[in-house]
CSV table of C-alpha atoms in Angstrom, one decimal:
chain,number,residue,atom,x,y,z
A,71,MET,CA,54.0,40.8,-100.4
A,72,LYS,CA,55.9,43.8,-99.5
A,73,LYS,CA,53.1,46.3,-100.5
A,74,ILE,CA,50.6,44.4,-98.8
A,75,VAL,CA,52.4,44.7,-95.5
A,76,VAL,CA,52.6,47.9,-95.5
A,77,LEU,CA,49.3,48.4,-96.9
A,78,PHE,CA,48.4,46.6,-93.7
A,79,LEU,CA,50.6,48.2,-91.3
A,80,PHE,CA,49.0,51.7,-92.3
A,81,THR,CA,45.4,50.2,-91.9
A,82,ILE,CA,46.1,49.6,-87.9
A,83,PRO,CA,46.4,53.3,-86.7
A,84,VAL,CA,42.8,54.0,-88.3
A,85,LEU,CA,41.4,50.9,-86.6
A,86,THR,CA,42.5,51.7,-83.2
A,87,GLY,CA,41.7,55.5,-83.7
A,88,PHE,CA,37.8,54.1,-85.0
A,89,SER,CA,37.5,51.7,-81.8
A,90,GLN,CA,39.2,54.3,-79.1
A,91,ALA,CA,36.5,56.9,-80.8
A,92,LYS,CA,34.0,54.9,-79.7
A,93,LEU,CA,34.9,54.6,-76.2
A,94,VAL,CA,34.7,58.2,-75.9
A,95,ASN,CA,31.5,58.7,-78.0
A,96,ALA,CA,30.2,56.2,-74.9
A,97,ILE,CA,31.3,58.5,-72.4
A,98,LYS,CA,30.3,61.4,-74.2
A,99,TYR,CA,26.3,59.8,-74.7
A,100,LEU,CA,26.5,58.8,-70.9
A,101,ASP,CA,27.3,62.2,-69.6
A,102,ASP,CA,24.7,63.7,-72.1
A,103,TYR,CA,22.0,61.3,-70.6
A,104,THR,CA,23.0,61.9,-67.2
A,105,LYS,CA,22.4,65.4,-67.8
A,106,SER,CA,19.3,65.5,-70.0
A,107,LYS,CA,17.9,61.8,-69.4
A,108,ASP,CA,17.7,61.3,-73.2
A,109,GLN,CA,16.6,58.0,-74.5
A,110,GLU,CA,19.2,58.2,-77.8
A,111,SER,CA,22.2,59.2,-75.5
A,112,LEU,CA,21.5,56.0,-73.8
A,113,THR,CA,21.0,54.0,-76.7
A,114,LYS,CA,24.3,55.4,-77.9
A,115,ALA,CA,26.1,54.7,-75.4
A,116,LYS,CA,25.4,51.2,-75.2
A,117,GLU,CA,26.0,51.0,-79.1
A,118,ASN,CA,29.1,52.7,-78.4
A,119,ILE,CA,30.4,50.7,-75.6
A,120,ASP,CA,29.2,47.4,-76.8
A,121,VAL,CA,31.1,47.6,-80.3
A,122,TYR,CA,34.2,49.0,-78.2
A,123,MET,CA,34.7,46.2,-75.9
A,124,GLN,CA,34.6,43.6,-78.8
A,125,THR,CA,37.6,45.4,-80.0
A,126,PRO,CA,40.8,42.9,-80.5
A,127,GLU,CA,43.1,45.1,-78.6
A,128,ILE,CA,41.5,47.1,-75.3
A,129,LYS,CA,44.1,50.5,-74.3
A,130,ASP,CA,42.4,50.7,-70.9
A,131,PRO,CA,40.2,47.8,-70.1
A,132,ALA,CA,40.0,49.1,-66.1
A,133,LYS,CA,38.5,52.1,-68.0
A,134,ALA,CA,36.5,50.9,-70.5
A,135,LEU,CA,35.0,48.2,-68.0
A,136,LYS,CA,33.8,50.6,-65.9
A,137,VAL,CA,32.4,53.0,-68.5
A,138,LYS,CA,30.4,49.6,-69.4
A,139,GLY,CA,29.1,48.7,-66.0
A,140,LEU,CA,27.7,52.1,-65.7
A,141,VAL,CA,25.9,52.3,-68.7
A,142,TYR,CA,24.5,49.1,-67.8
A,143,LEU,CA,23.6,50.5,-64.6
A,144,ALA,CA,22.2,53.4,-66.0
A,145,ILE,CA,20.0,50.8,-68.6
A,146,PHE,CA,18.9,49.7,-65.8
A,147,ASP,CA,17.9,52.5,-63.9
A,148,ASN,CA,16.2,53.9,-66.6
A,149,ASN,CA,14.1,50.8,-67.5
A,150,LEU,CA,13.1,51.2,-63.1
A,151,GLY,CA,11.7,54.9,-64.0
A,152,LEU,CA,10.0,53.6,-67.1
A,153,GLN,CA,8.0,51.0,-65.0
A,154,MET,CA,7.0,53.4,-62.7
A,155,ASN,CA,6.0,55.6,-64.7
A,156,LYS,CA,3.8,53.2,-66.3
A,157,LEU,CA,2.0,52.8,-62.7
A,158,THR,CA,-1.1,54.0,-61.2
A,159,ILE,CA,-0.5,53.2,-57.8
A,160,ALA,CA,-1.4,55.7,-55.4
A,161,ASP,CA,0.9,54.4,-52.3
A,162,PRO,CA,4.4,55.6,-53.1
A,163,ASN,CA,6.2,52.4,-51.4
A,164,GLN,CA,4.0,49.8,-53.2
A,165,LYS,CA,4.3,51.8,-56.5
A,166,ALA,CA,8.0,51.3,-56.1
A,167,LEU,CA,8.3,48.0,-54.9
A,168,THR,CA,5.8,46.8,-58.0
A,169,ALA,CA,8.2,48.7,-60.5
A,170,TYR,CA,11.3,46.8,-58.9
A,171,GLN,CA,9.4,43.3,-59.3
A,172,ASN,CA,8.7,44.0,-62.8
A,173,THR,CA,12.1,45.4,-63.9
A,174,THR,CA,14.7,42.8,-64.6
A,175,SER,CA,17.9,42.8,-63.3
A,176,ASP,CA,19.8,41.2,-66.5
A,177,GLU,CA,21.6,45.0,-66.8
A,178,LEU,CA,22.8,45.0,-63.3
A,179,ASP,CA,24.1,41.2,-63.6
A,180,VAL,CA,26.4,43.2,-66.5
A,181,ALA,CA,27.2,46.2,-64.1
A,182,VAL,CA,28.1,43.6,-61.3
A,183,LYS,CA,30.6,41.4,-64.0
A,184,ALA,CA,31.7,44.4,-65.4
A,185,PHE,CA,32.6,46.4,-62.2
A,186,ALA,CA,34.1,43.3,-60.6
A,187,GLU,CA,36.5,42.6,-64.0
A,188,ALA,CA,37.3,46.5,-63.9
A,189,LYS,CA,38.6,46.1,-60.2
A,190,THR,CA,41.0,43.5,-61.2
A,191,ALA,CA,42.4,45.0,-64.1
A,192,ASP,CA,42.4,48.3,-62.4
A,193,LYS,CA,45.7,47.5,-60.5
A,194,LYS,CA,46.5,50.9,-59.1
A,195,GLY,CA,42.8,51.7,-58.4
A,196,PHE,CA,41.9,54.8,-60.5
A,197,GLN,CA,38.6,53.3,-61.4
A,198,LEU,CA,37.3,53.1,-57.7
A,199,ALA,CA,36.0,56.6,-56.9
A,200,GLU,CA,33.4,55.9,-59.7
A,201,ILE,CA,33.0,51.8,-59.5
A,202,LEU,CA,32.4,51.5,-55.4
A,203,PRO,CA,29.3,54.1,-55.4
A,204,ALA,CA,27.8,52.3,-58.6
A,205,GLU,CA,28.1,49.1,-56.9
A,206,LYS,CA,26.0,50.4,-53.5
A,207,ARG,CA,23.4,51.3,-56.0
A,208,ILE,CA,24.0,48.2,-57.5
A,209,TYR,CA,23.5,46.6,-54.2
A,210,GLU,CA,20.4,48.5,-53.1
A,211,HIS,CA,18.7,47.5,-56.6
A,212,TYR,CA,19.1,43.9,-55.6
A,213,TYR,CA,18.0,44.5,-52.1
A,214,ASN,CA,15.1,46.1,-53.0
A,215,LYS,CA,13.7,43.4,-55.6
A,216,GLY,CA,14.8,41.2,-53.0
A,217,ILE,CA,11.9,43.2,-50.8
A,218,ALA,CA,9.7,42.9,-54.0
A,219,ASN,CA,9.8,39.3,-54.7
A,220,SER,CA,9.2,38.5,-50.9
A,221,ASN,CA,6.1,40.9,-50.7
A,222,ALA,CA,5.1,39.4,-53.3
A,223,ASN,CA,5.8,35.1,-52.0
A,224,LYS,CA,8.1,34.9,-54.6
A,225,LEU,CA,10.2,33.2,-52.6
A,226,PRO,CA,13.0,31.4,-54.9
A,227,GLU,CA,13.5,34.9,-57.0
A,228,ALA,CA,13.6,36.9,-53.4
A,229,ILE,CA,16.0,34.4,-52.5
A,230,GLU,CA,18.0,34.7,-55.3
A,231,MET,CA,18.5,38.6,-55.3
A,232,TYR,CA,19.5,38.9,-51.9
A,233,GLU,CA,22.0,36.5,-52.8
A,234,LYS,CA,22.8,39.2,-55.4
A,235,ALA,CA,22.7,41.6,-53.4
A,236,ILE,CA,25.5,40.2,-50.5
A,237,ALA,CA,27.6,39.0,-53.6
A,238,VAL,CA,28.1,42.4,-54.5
A,239,ASP,CA,29.7,43.3,-51.6
A,240,GLU,CA,30.3,40.2,-48.9
A,241,SER,CA,27.7,41.8,-47.3
A,242,THR,CA,27.0,41.1,-43.1
A,243,ASP,CA,24.1,44.0,-43.4
A,244,SER,CA,22.0,41.9,-40.7
A,245,THR,CA,18.4,42.8,-42.0
A,246,LEU,CA,19.5,41.5,-45.5
A,247,LEU,CA,21.1,38.3,-44.0
A,248,LEU,CA,17.5,37.5,-41.9
A,249,SER,CA,15.5,38.4,-44.8
A,250,LEU,CA,17.9,36.0,-47.3
A,251,ALA,CA,17.4,33.3,-44.2
A,252,SER,CA,13.7,34.2,-43.5
A,253,ASN,CA,12.3,33.8,-47.1
A,254,ALA,CA,14.7,30.2,-47.1
A,255,PHE,CA,13.3,29.0,-44.6
A,256,ASP,CA,9.5,29.8,-45.7
A,257,ASN,CA,10.9,28.2,-49.1
A,258,LYS,CA,11.9,25.1,-47.1
A,259,ASN,CA,15.8,25.2,-48.0
A,260,TYR,CA,16.9,25.1,-44.4
A,261,ASP,CA,20.6,24.8,-45.9
A,262,LYS,CA,20.3,28.2,-47.2
A,263,ALA,CA,18.8,30.1,-44.2
A,264,LYS,CA,21.4,27.7,-42.1
A,265,ALA,CA,24.6,29.0,-43.9
A,266,SER,CA,22.7,33.1,-43.5
A,267,LEU,CA,22.3,33.0,-40.0
A,268,THR,CA,25.2,31.0,-39.0
A,269,LYS,CA,26.9,33.9,-41.0
A,270,MET,CA,24.7,36.4,-38.7
A,271,ILE,CA,26.2,34.9,-35.5
A,272,ASP,CA,29.4,34.7,-36.3
A,273,ALA,CA,29.6,38.2,-37.1
A,274,ASN,CA,28.3,38.3,-33.9
A,275,LYS,CA,24.9,40.2,-35.3
A,276,GLY,CA,22.5,37.4,-34.0
A,277,SER,CA,19.5,38.2,-31.7
A,278,ALA,CA,16.9,35.7,-30.3
A,279,LEU,CA,15.0,35.4,-33.6
A,280,VAL,CA,18.5,34.2,-35.2
A,281,TYR,CA,18.6,31.6,-32.9
A,282,ASN,CA,15.1,30.1,-33.0
A,283,LEU,CA,15.7,30.1,-36.6
A,284,LEU,CA,18.7,28.9,-36.8
A,285,ILE,CA,17.5,25.9,-33.9
A,286,GLN,CA,14.4,25.4,-36.5
A,287,SER,CA,16.4,24.9,-39.1
A,288,ASP,CA,18.9,22.7,-37.8
A,289,PHE,CA,15.8,20.4,-36.9
A,290,ASN,CA,14.1,20.2,-40.1
A,291,LEU,CA,17.4,18.9,-41.5
A,292,LYS,CA,17.6,16.4,-38.5
A,293,ASP,CA,20.7,17.9,-36.9
A,294,THR,CA,20.2,17.4,-33.2
A,295,ALA,CA,23.4,17.9,-31.9
A,296,SER,CA,24.1,21.3,-33.7
A,297,ALA,CA,20.2,22.4,-33.0
A,298,MET,CA,21.1,21.3,-29.3
A,299,GLU,CA,24.0,23.5,-29.3
A,300,MET,CA,22.6,26.5,-30.6
A,301,LEU,CA,19.5,26.1,-28.3
A,302,LYS,CA,22.0,26.5,-25.1
A,303,LYS,CA,23.7,29.2,-26.4
A,304,GLY,CA,20.3,31.2,-27.7
A,305,ARG,CA,18.9,30.2,-24.0
A,306,LEU,CA,22.1,32.1,-22.3
A,307,ALA,CA,22.5,34.3,-24.3
A,308,TYR,CA,18.1,35.4,-24.4
A,309,PRO,CA,17.2,33.6,-21.1
A,310,SER,CA,13.9,35.2,-21.2
A,311,ASP,CA,12.9,35.0,-24.7
A,312,GLU,CA,9.0,33.6,-24.9
A,313,ALA,CA,10.0,32.1,-28.5
A,314,LEU,CA,13.1,30.2,-27.7
A,315,GLN,CA,11.7,28.9,-24.2
A,316,ARG,CA,8.8,27.7,-26.4
A,317,THR,CA,11.1,25.8,-28.3
A,318,GLU,CA,13.3,24.5,-25.7
A,319,THR,CA,9.9,23.3,-24.2
A,320,ASP,CA,8.7,21.7,-27.4
A,321,PHE,CA,12.0,19.8,-27.2
A,322,PHE,CA,11.0,18.5,-23.6
A,323,LEU,CA,7.8,17.3,-25.1
A,324,LYS,CA,9.2,15.5,-27.8
A,325,SER,CA,12.0,14.0,-25.9
A,326,GLY,CA,9.5,12.8,-23.5
A,327,LYS,CA,10.8,15.1,-20.4
A,328,SER,CA,7.2,16.4,-19.5
A,329,GLU,CA,8.8,18.2,-15.9
A,330,GLU,CA,11.0,19.9,-17.6
A,331,ALA,CA,8.5,21.5,-20.5
A,332,ILE,CA,6.2,22.5,-17.7
A,333,LYS,CA,8.6,23.8,-15.7
A,334,ASN,CA,10.0,26.0,-18.7
A,335,LEU,CA,6.0,27.1,-19.6
A,336,ASN,CA,5.2,27.7,-16.0
A,337,ALA,CA,8.6,30.3,-16.2
A,338,VAL,CA,6.9,31.9,-19.3
A,339,ILE,CA,3.7,32.4,-17.7
A,340,ALA,CA,4.9,33.2,-14.6
A,341,SER,CA,6.2,36.0,-16.4
A,342,LYS,CA,3.3,37.0,-18.6
A,343,PRO,CA,0.5,36.0,-15.9
A,344,GLN,CA,-2.3,38.1,-18.5
A,345,GLU,CA,-1.0,36.1,-21.9
A,346,PRO,CA,-4.2,34.0,-22.4
A,347,GLY,CA,-2.3,31.9,-25.3
A,348,LEU,CA,0.4,30.5,-22.5
A,349,TYR,CA,-2.4,28.8,-20.8
A,350,LEU,CA,-3.7,27.5,-23.6
A,351,ALA,CA,-0.4,25.6,-24.1
A,352,ARG,CA,-0.3,24.6,-21.1
A,353,GLY,CA,-3.4,23.2,-21.0
A,354,ASN,CA,-2.9,21.4,-24.1
A,355,MET,CA,0.3,19.8,-22.9
A,356,PHE,CA,-1.7,18.5,-19.5
A,357,ASP,CA,-4.1,17.4,-21.6
A,358,ASN,CA,-2.0,15.3,-24.3
A,359,LEU,CA,0.3,13.8,-20.8
A,360,ALA,CA,-3.4,12.8,-19.6
A,361,HIS,CA,-3.9,10.9,-23.2
A,362,PRO,CA,-0.7,9.8,-24.4
A,363,GLU,CA,-0.1,8.1,-27.4
A,364,ASP,CA,2.8,6.0,-29.3
A,365,ALA,CA,4.9,7.1,-32.3
A,366,LYS,CA,1.5,5.3,-34.4
A,367,ASN,CA,-1.0,8.0,-33.1
A,368,ASN,CA,-2.1,4.7,-31.1
A,369,LYS,CA,-3.5,5.4,-27.4
A,370,LEU,CA,-2.2,4.5,-24.3
A,371,PRO,CA,-3.0,3.2,-20.7
A,372,LYS,CA,-4.0,6.6,-19.2
A,373,PRO,CA,-1.5,7.4,-16.2
A,374,ALA,CA,-1.5,7.2,-12.6
A,375,ASN,CA,-2.0,10.9,-12.3
A,376,TYR,CA,-4.5,11.0,-15.2
A,377,GLY,CA,-7.1,13.3,-12.9
A,378,GLU,CA,-4.7,15.2,-11.8
A,379,LEU,CA,-3.5,16.0,-14.9
A,380,MET,CA,-7.2,16.7,-15.8
A,381,LYS,CA,-8.1,18.8,-13.5
A,382,SER,CA,-4.6,21.4,-14.5
A,383,ALA,CA,-6.1,20.9,-18.1
A,384,GLU,CA,-9.6,22.3,-16.8
A,385,ALA,CA,-8.0,25.5,-14.4
A,386,ASP,CA,-6.0,26.4,-17.1
A,387,TYR,CA,-8.6,26.5,-20.1
A,388,LYS,CA,-11.0,28.5,-18.1
A,389,LYS,CA,-8.5,30.7,-17.0
A,390,VAL,CA,-7.9,31.3,-21.0
A,391,ILE,CA,-11.8,31.8,-21.1
A,392,GLU,CA,-11.3,34.2,-17.9
A,393,LEU,CA,-8.6,36.1,-19.8
A,394,CYS,CA,-10.0,36.1,-23.2
A,395,GLU,CA,-14.1,37.3,-22.3
A,396,PRO,CA,-13.1,40.9,-21.8
A,397,LYS,CA,-12.0,41.1,-24.4
A,398,TYR,CA,-13.8,39.7,-26.7
A,399,LYS,CA,-16.6,41.5,-26.0
A,400,ASN,CA,-14.9,44.7,-27.0
A,401,LEU,CA,-13.4,43.2,-29.7
A,402,ALA,CA,-13.8,46.6,-31.7
A,403,ALA,CA,-11.5,48.6,-29.3
A,404,LEU,CA,-8.2,46.3,-30.5
A,405,PRO,CA,-6.1,45.7,-33.1
A,406,ALA,CA,-7.3,43.7,-36.5
A,407,LYS,CA,-4.1,41.1,-35.7
A,408,GLU,CA,-5.2,41.2,-31.7
A,409,ALA,CA,-8.4,40.6,-32.0
A,410,GLU,CA,-8.3,37.7,-34.5
A,411,GLN,CA,-5.8,36.0,-31.9
A,412,ILE,CA,-8.2,37.0,-28.8
A,413,LYS,CA,-11.3,35.2,-31.0
A,414,ASP,CA,-8.9,32.1,-31.7
A,415,THR,CA,-7.7,31.3,-28.4
A,416,TYR,CA,-11.2,31.9,-27.2
A,417,SER,CA,-13.2,29.7,-29.1
A,418,GLN,CA,-9.8,26.5,-29.1
A,419,ALA,CA,-10.2,27.2,-25.0
A,420,LEU,CA,-14.1,26.7,-25.2
A,421,TYR,CA,-13.8,23.9,-27.5
A,422,TYR,CA,-11.1,22.3,-25.2
A,423,LEU,CA,-13.2,22.7,-22.4
A,424,GLY,CA,-16.1,21.0,-23.6
A,425,ILE,CA,-14.1,18.1,-24.7
A,426,VAL,CA,-12.2,17.9,-20.9
A,427,TYR,CA,-16.4,17.6,-19.4
A,428,PHE,CA,-17.4,15.4,-22.4
A,429,ASN,CA,-14.7,12.4,-21.9
A,430,VAL,CA,-15.2,13.0,-17.8
A,431,GLY,CA,-18.9,11.9,-18.7
A,432,VAL,CA,-17.2,9.2,-21.1
A,433,ASP,CA,-15.7,7.8,-18.3
A,434,ILE,CA,-18.5,7.6,-16.2
A,435,SER,CA,-20.6,6.0,-18.8
A,436,ALA,CA,-17.5,3.4,-19.6
A,437,SER,CA,-17.8,2.6,-15.9
A,438,ALA,CA,-21.7,2.5,-15.5
A,439,ASP,CA,-22.0,-0.5,-18.2
A,440,LYS,CA,-20.1,-2.6,-15.8
A,441,ILE,CA,-22.5,-2.1,-13.5
A,442,THR,CA,-25.7,-4.8,-13.1
A,443,ASP,CA,-27.8,-3.0,-10.3
A,444,ASN,CA,-30.4,-0.7,-12.2
A,445,ALA,CA,-30.3,2.1,-9.2
A,446,LYS,CA,-26.5,1.9,-9.4
A,447,PHE,CA,-26.6,2.1,-12.9
A,448,ALA,CA,-29.5,5.0,-13.1
A,449,ALA,CA,-27.1,6.7,-11.0
A,450,GLN,CA,-23.7,6.9,-12.6
A,451,ASN,CA,-25.6,7.1,-16.0
A,452,LYS,CA,-27.2,10.6,-15.0
A,453,LYS,CA,-23.9,11.4,-13.5
A,454,ALA,CA,-22.5,10.7,-17.1
A,455,ASN,CA,-25.2,13.0,-19.3
A,456,ASP,CA,-24.5,15.4,-16.2
A,457,GLU,CA,-20.9,15.9,-17.7
A,458,PHE,CA,-22.1,15.9,-21.4
A,459,MET,CA,-24.8,18.9,-20.5
A,460,LYS,CA,-22.2,20.5,-18.8
A,461,ALA,CA,-20.3,20.1,-22.2
A,462,MET,CA,-22.5,21.2,-24.3
A,463,PRO,CA,-22.7,25.1,-23.6
A,464,TYR,CA,-18.9,25.2,-24.3
A,465,PHE,CA,-19.6,23.5,-27.6
A,466,GLU,CA,-21.8,25.7,-29.0
A,467,LYS,CA,-20.4,29.0,-28.1
A,468,SER,CA,-17.1,27.9,-29.5
A,469,GLN,CA,-19.3,26.7,-32.7
A,470,GLU,CA,-21.0,29.8,-32.7
A,471,MET,CA,-17.8,32.2,-32.9
A,472,LYS,CA,-16.1,30.1,-35.7
A,473,SER,CA,-19.6,30.3,-37.5
A,474,ASP,CA,-19.5,34.5,-37.1
A,475,GLN,CA,-15.9,34.5,-38.2
A,476,GLN,CA,-17.3,32.8,-41.6
A,477,LYS,CA,-19.6,35.0,-42.3
């Protein structure tokens, strides 16, 4: 037994020296790869650090974990470069985003864990000079992968990458937080959207858009009280923001507060009198108030001011046509997005104005049916037909525009 013990004791330095050499080799091969970008050096760096990390007793765990993190970060960088070299995309930005999308984040995940454990073990902070810059690179990699997945409409994957970026340094970067919130909102993950947006507001990095998204998230979460609180704060902070004014207007409409809604929209139109979309929205509002429905979309009796409301709707639809017509005749000179918006707004205004005249004809026709005097019936019937004919050019023009857009 004594001889066995003696032999075992003699083997300990040999094993320890062997394992320690693995760490030295990993550092050497990583340094070689950094200088030469030789693939074999990176492979050997990984092999050596993986073996060393399985050693029962590690002399300096903080240093070893740091090296592991650096090796795995280098592997990710290398894999990303290989993906870039495979692509023939001309646009450098699109090429980079495609490469990021095609490169797994597994190695980044390993590096993040290694660096976190290294910082815990590094009581005196000796390894931070190398860890912190490496973590910044990881943060940027996750961020770019989030953008790549978002551009590809892979929203769950984008959200995951943005969350990993935030976790690396508990970031309050407003662009990153808003990217996470926007993707979560579009993915109907309103809880995550709200958490990210609230974090921005708490860090005094809110904006009108942030408030608006947070309000919409609250409404979707059926948290009306929170939505109203955020709406008040947002309107106070950004009193002239059009999106927030429209959100407030929608709330007033849903709450049956039509006077407040119209007052709100009037204020927006006063500040932007040449914006046709605003007149279209107000025209729709007057139109809807003139044709009330219950919660099950059943028609209710017409309000006492029905005629006044329809006159207001007619005036707004005419204003839209007046503003859109000159631009529609010169669409080629407009940016593509604005041209599409003008066509859509113009087409809707034409259709809705046609509906106004058509409904007037329907009302006259209905009243004519109650007349027993033939002469008076004929006169009323002519008035109804005149209104139907008045509506036709607007319907035809609207349909013509839709047909052109579908070609």
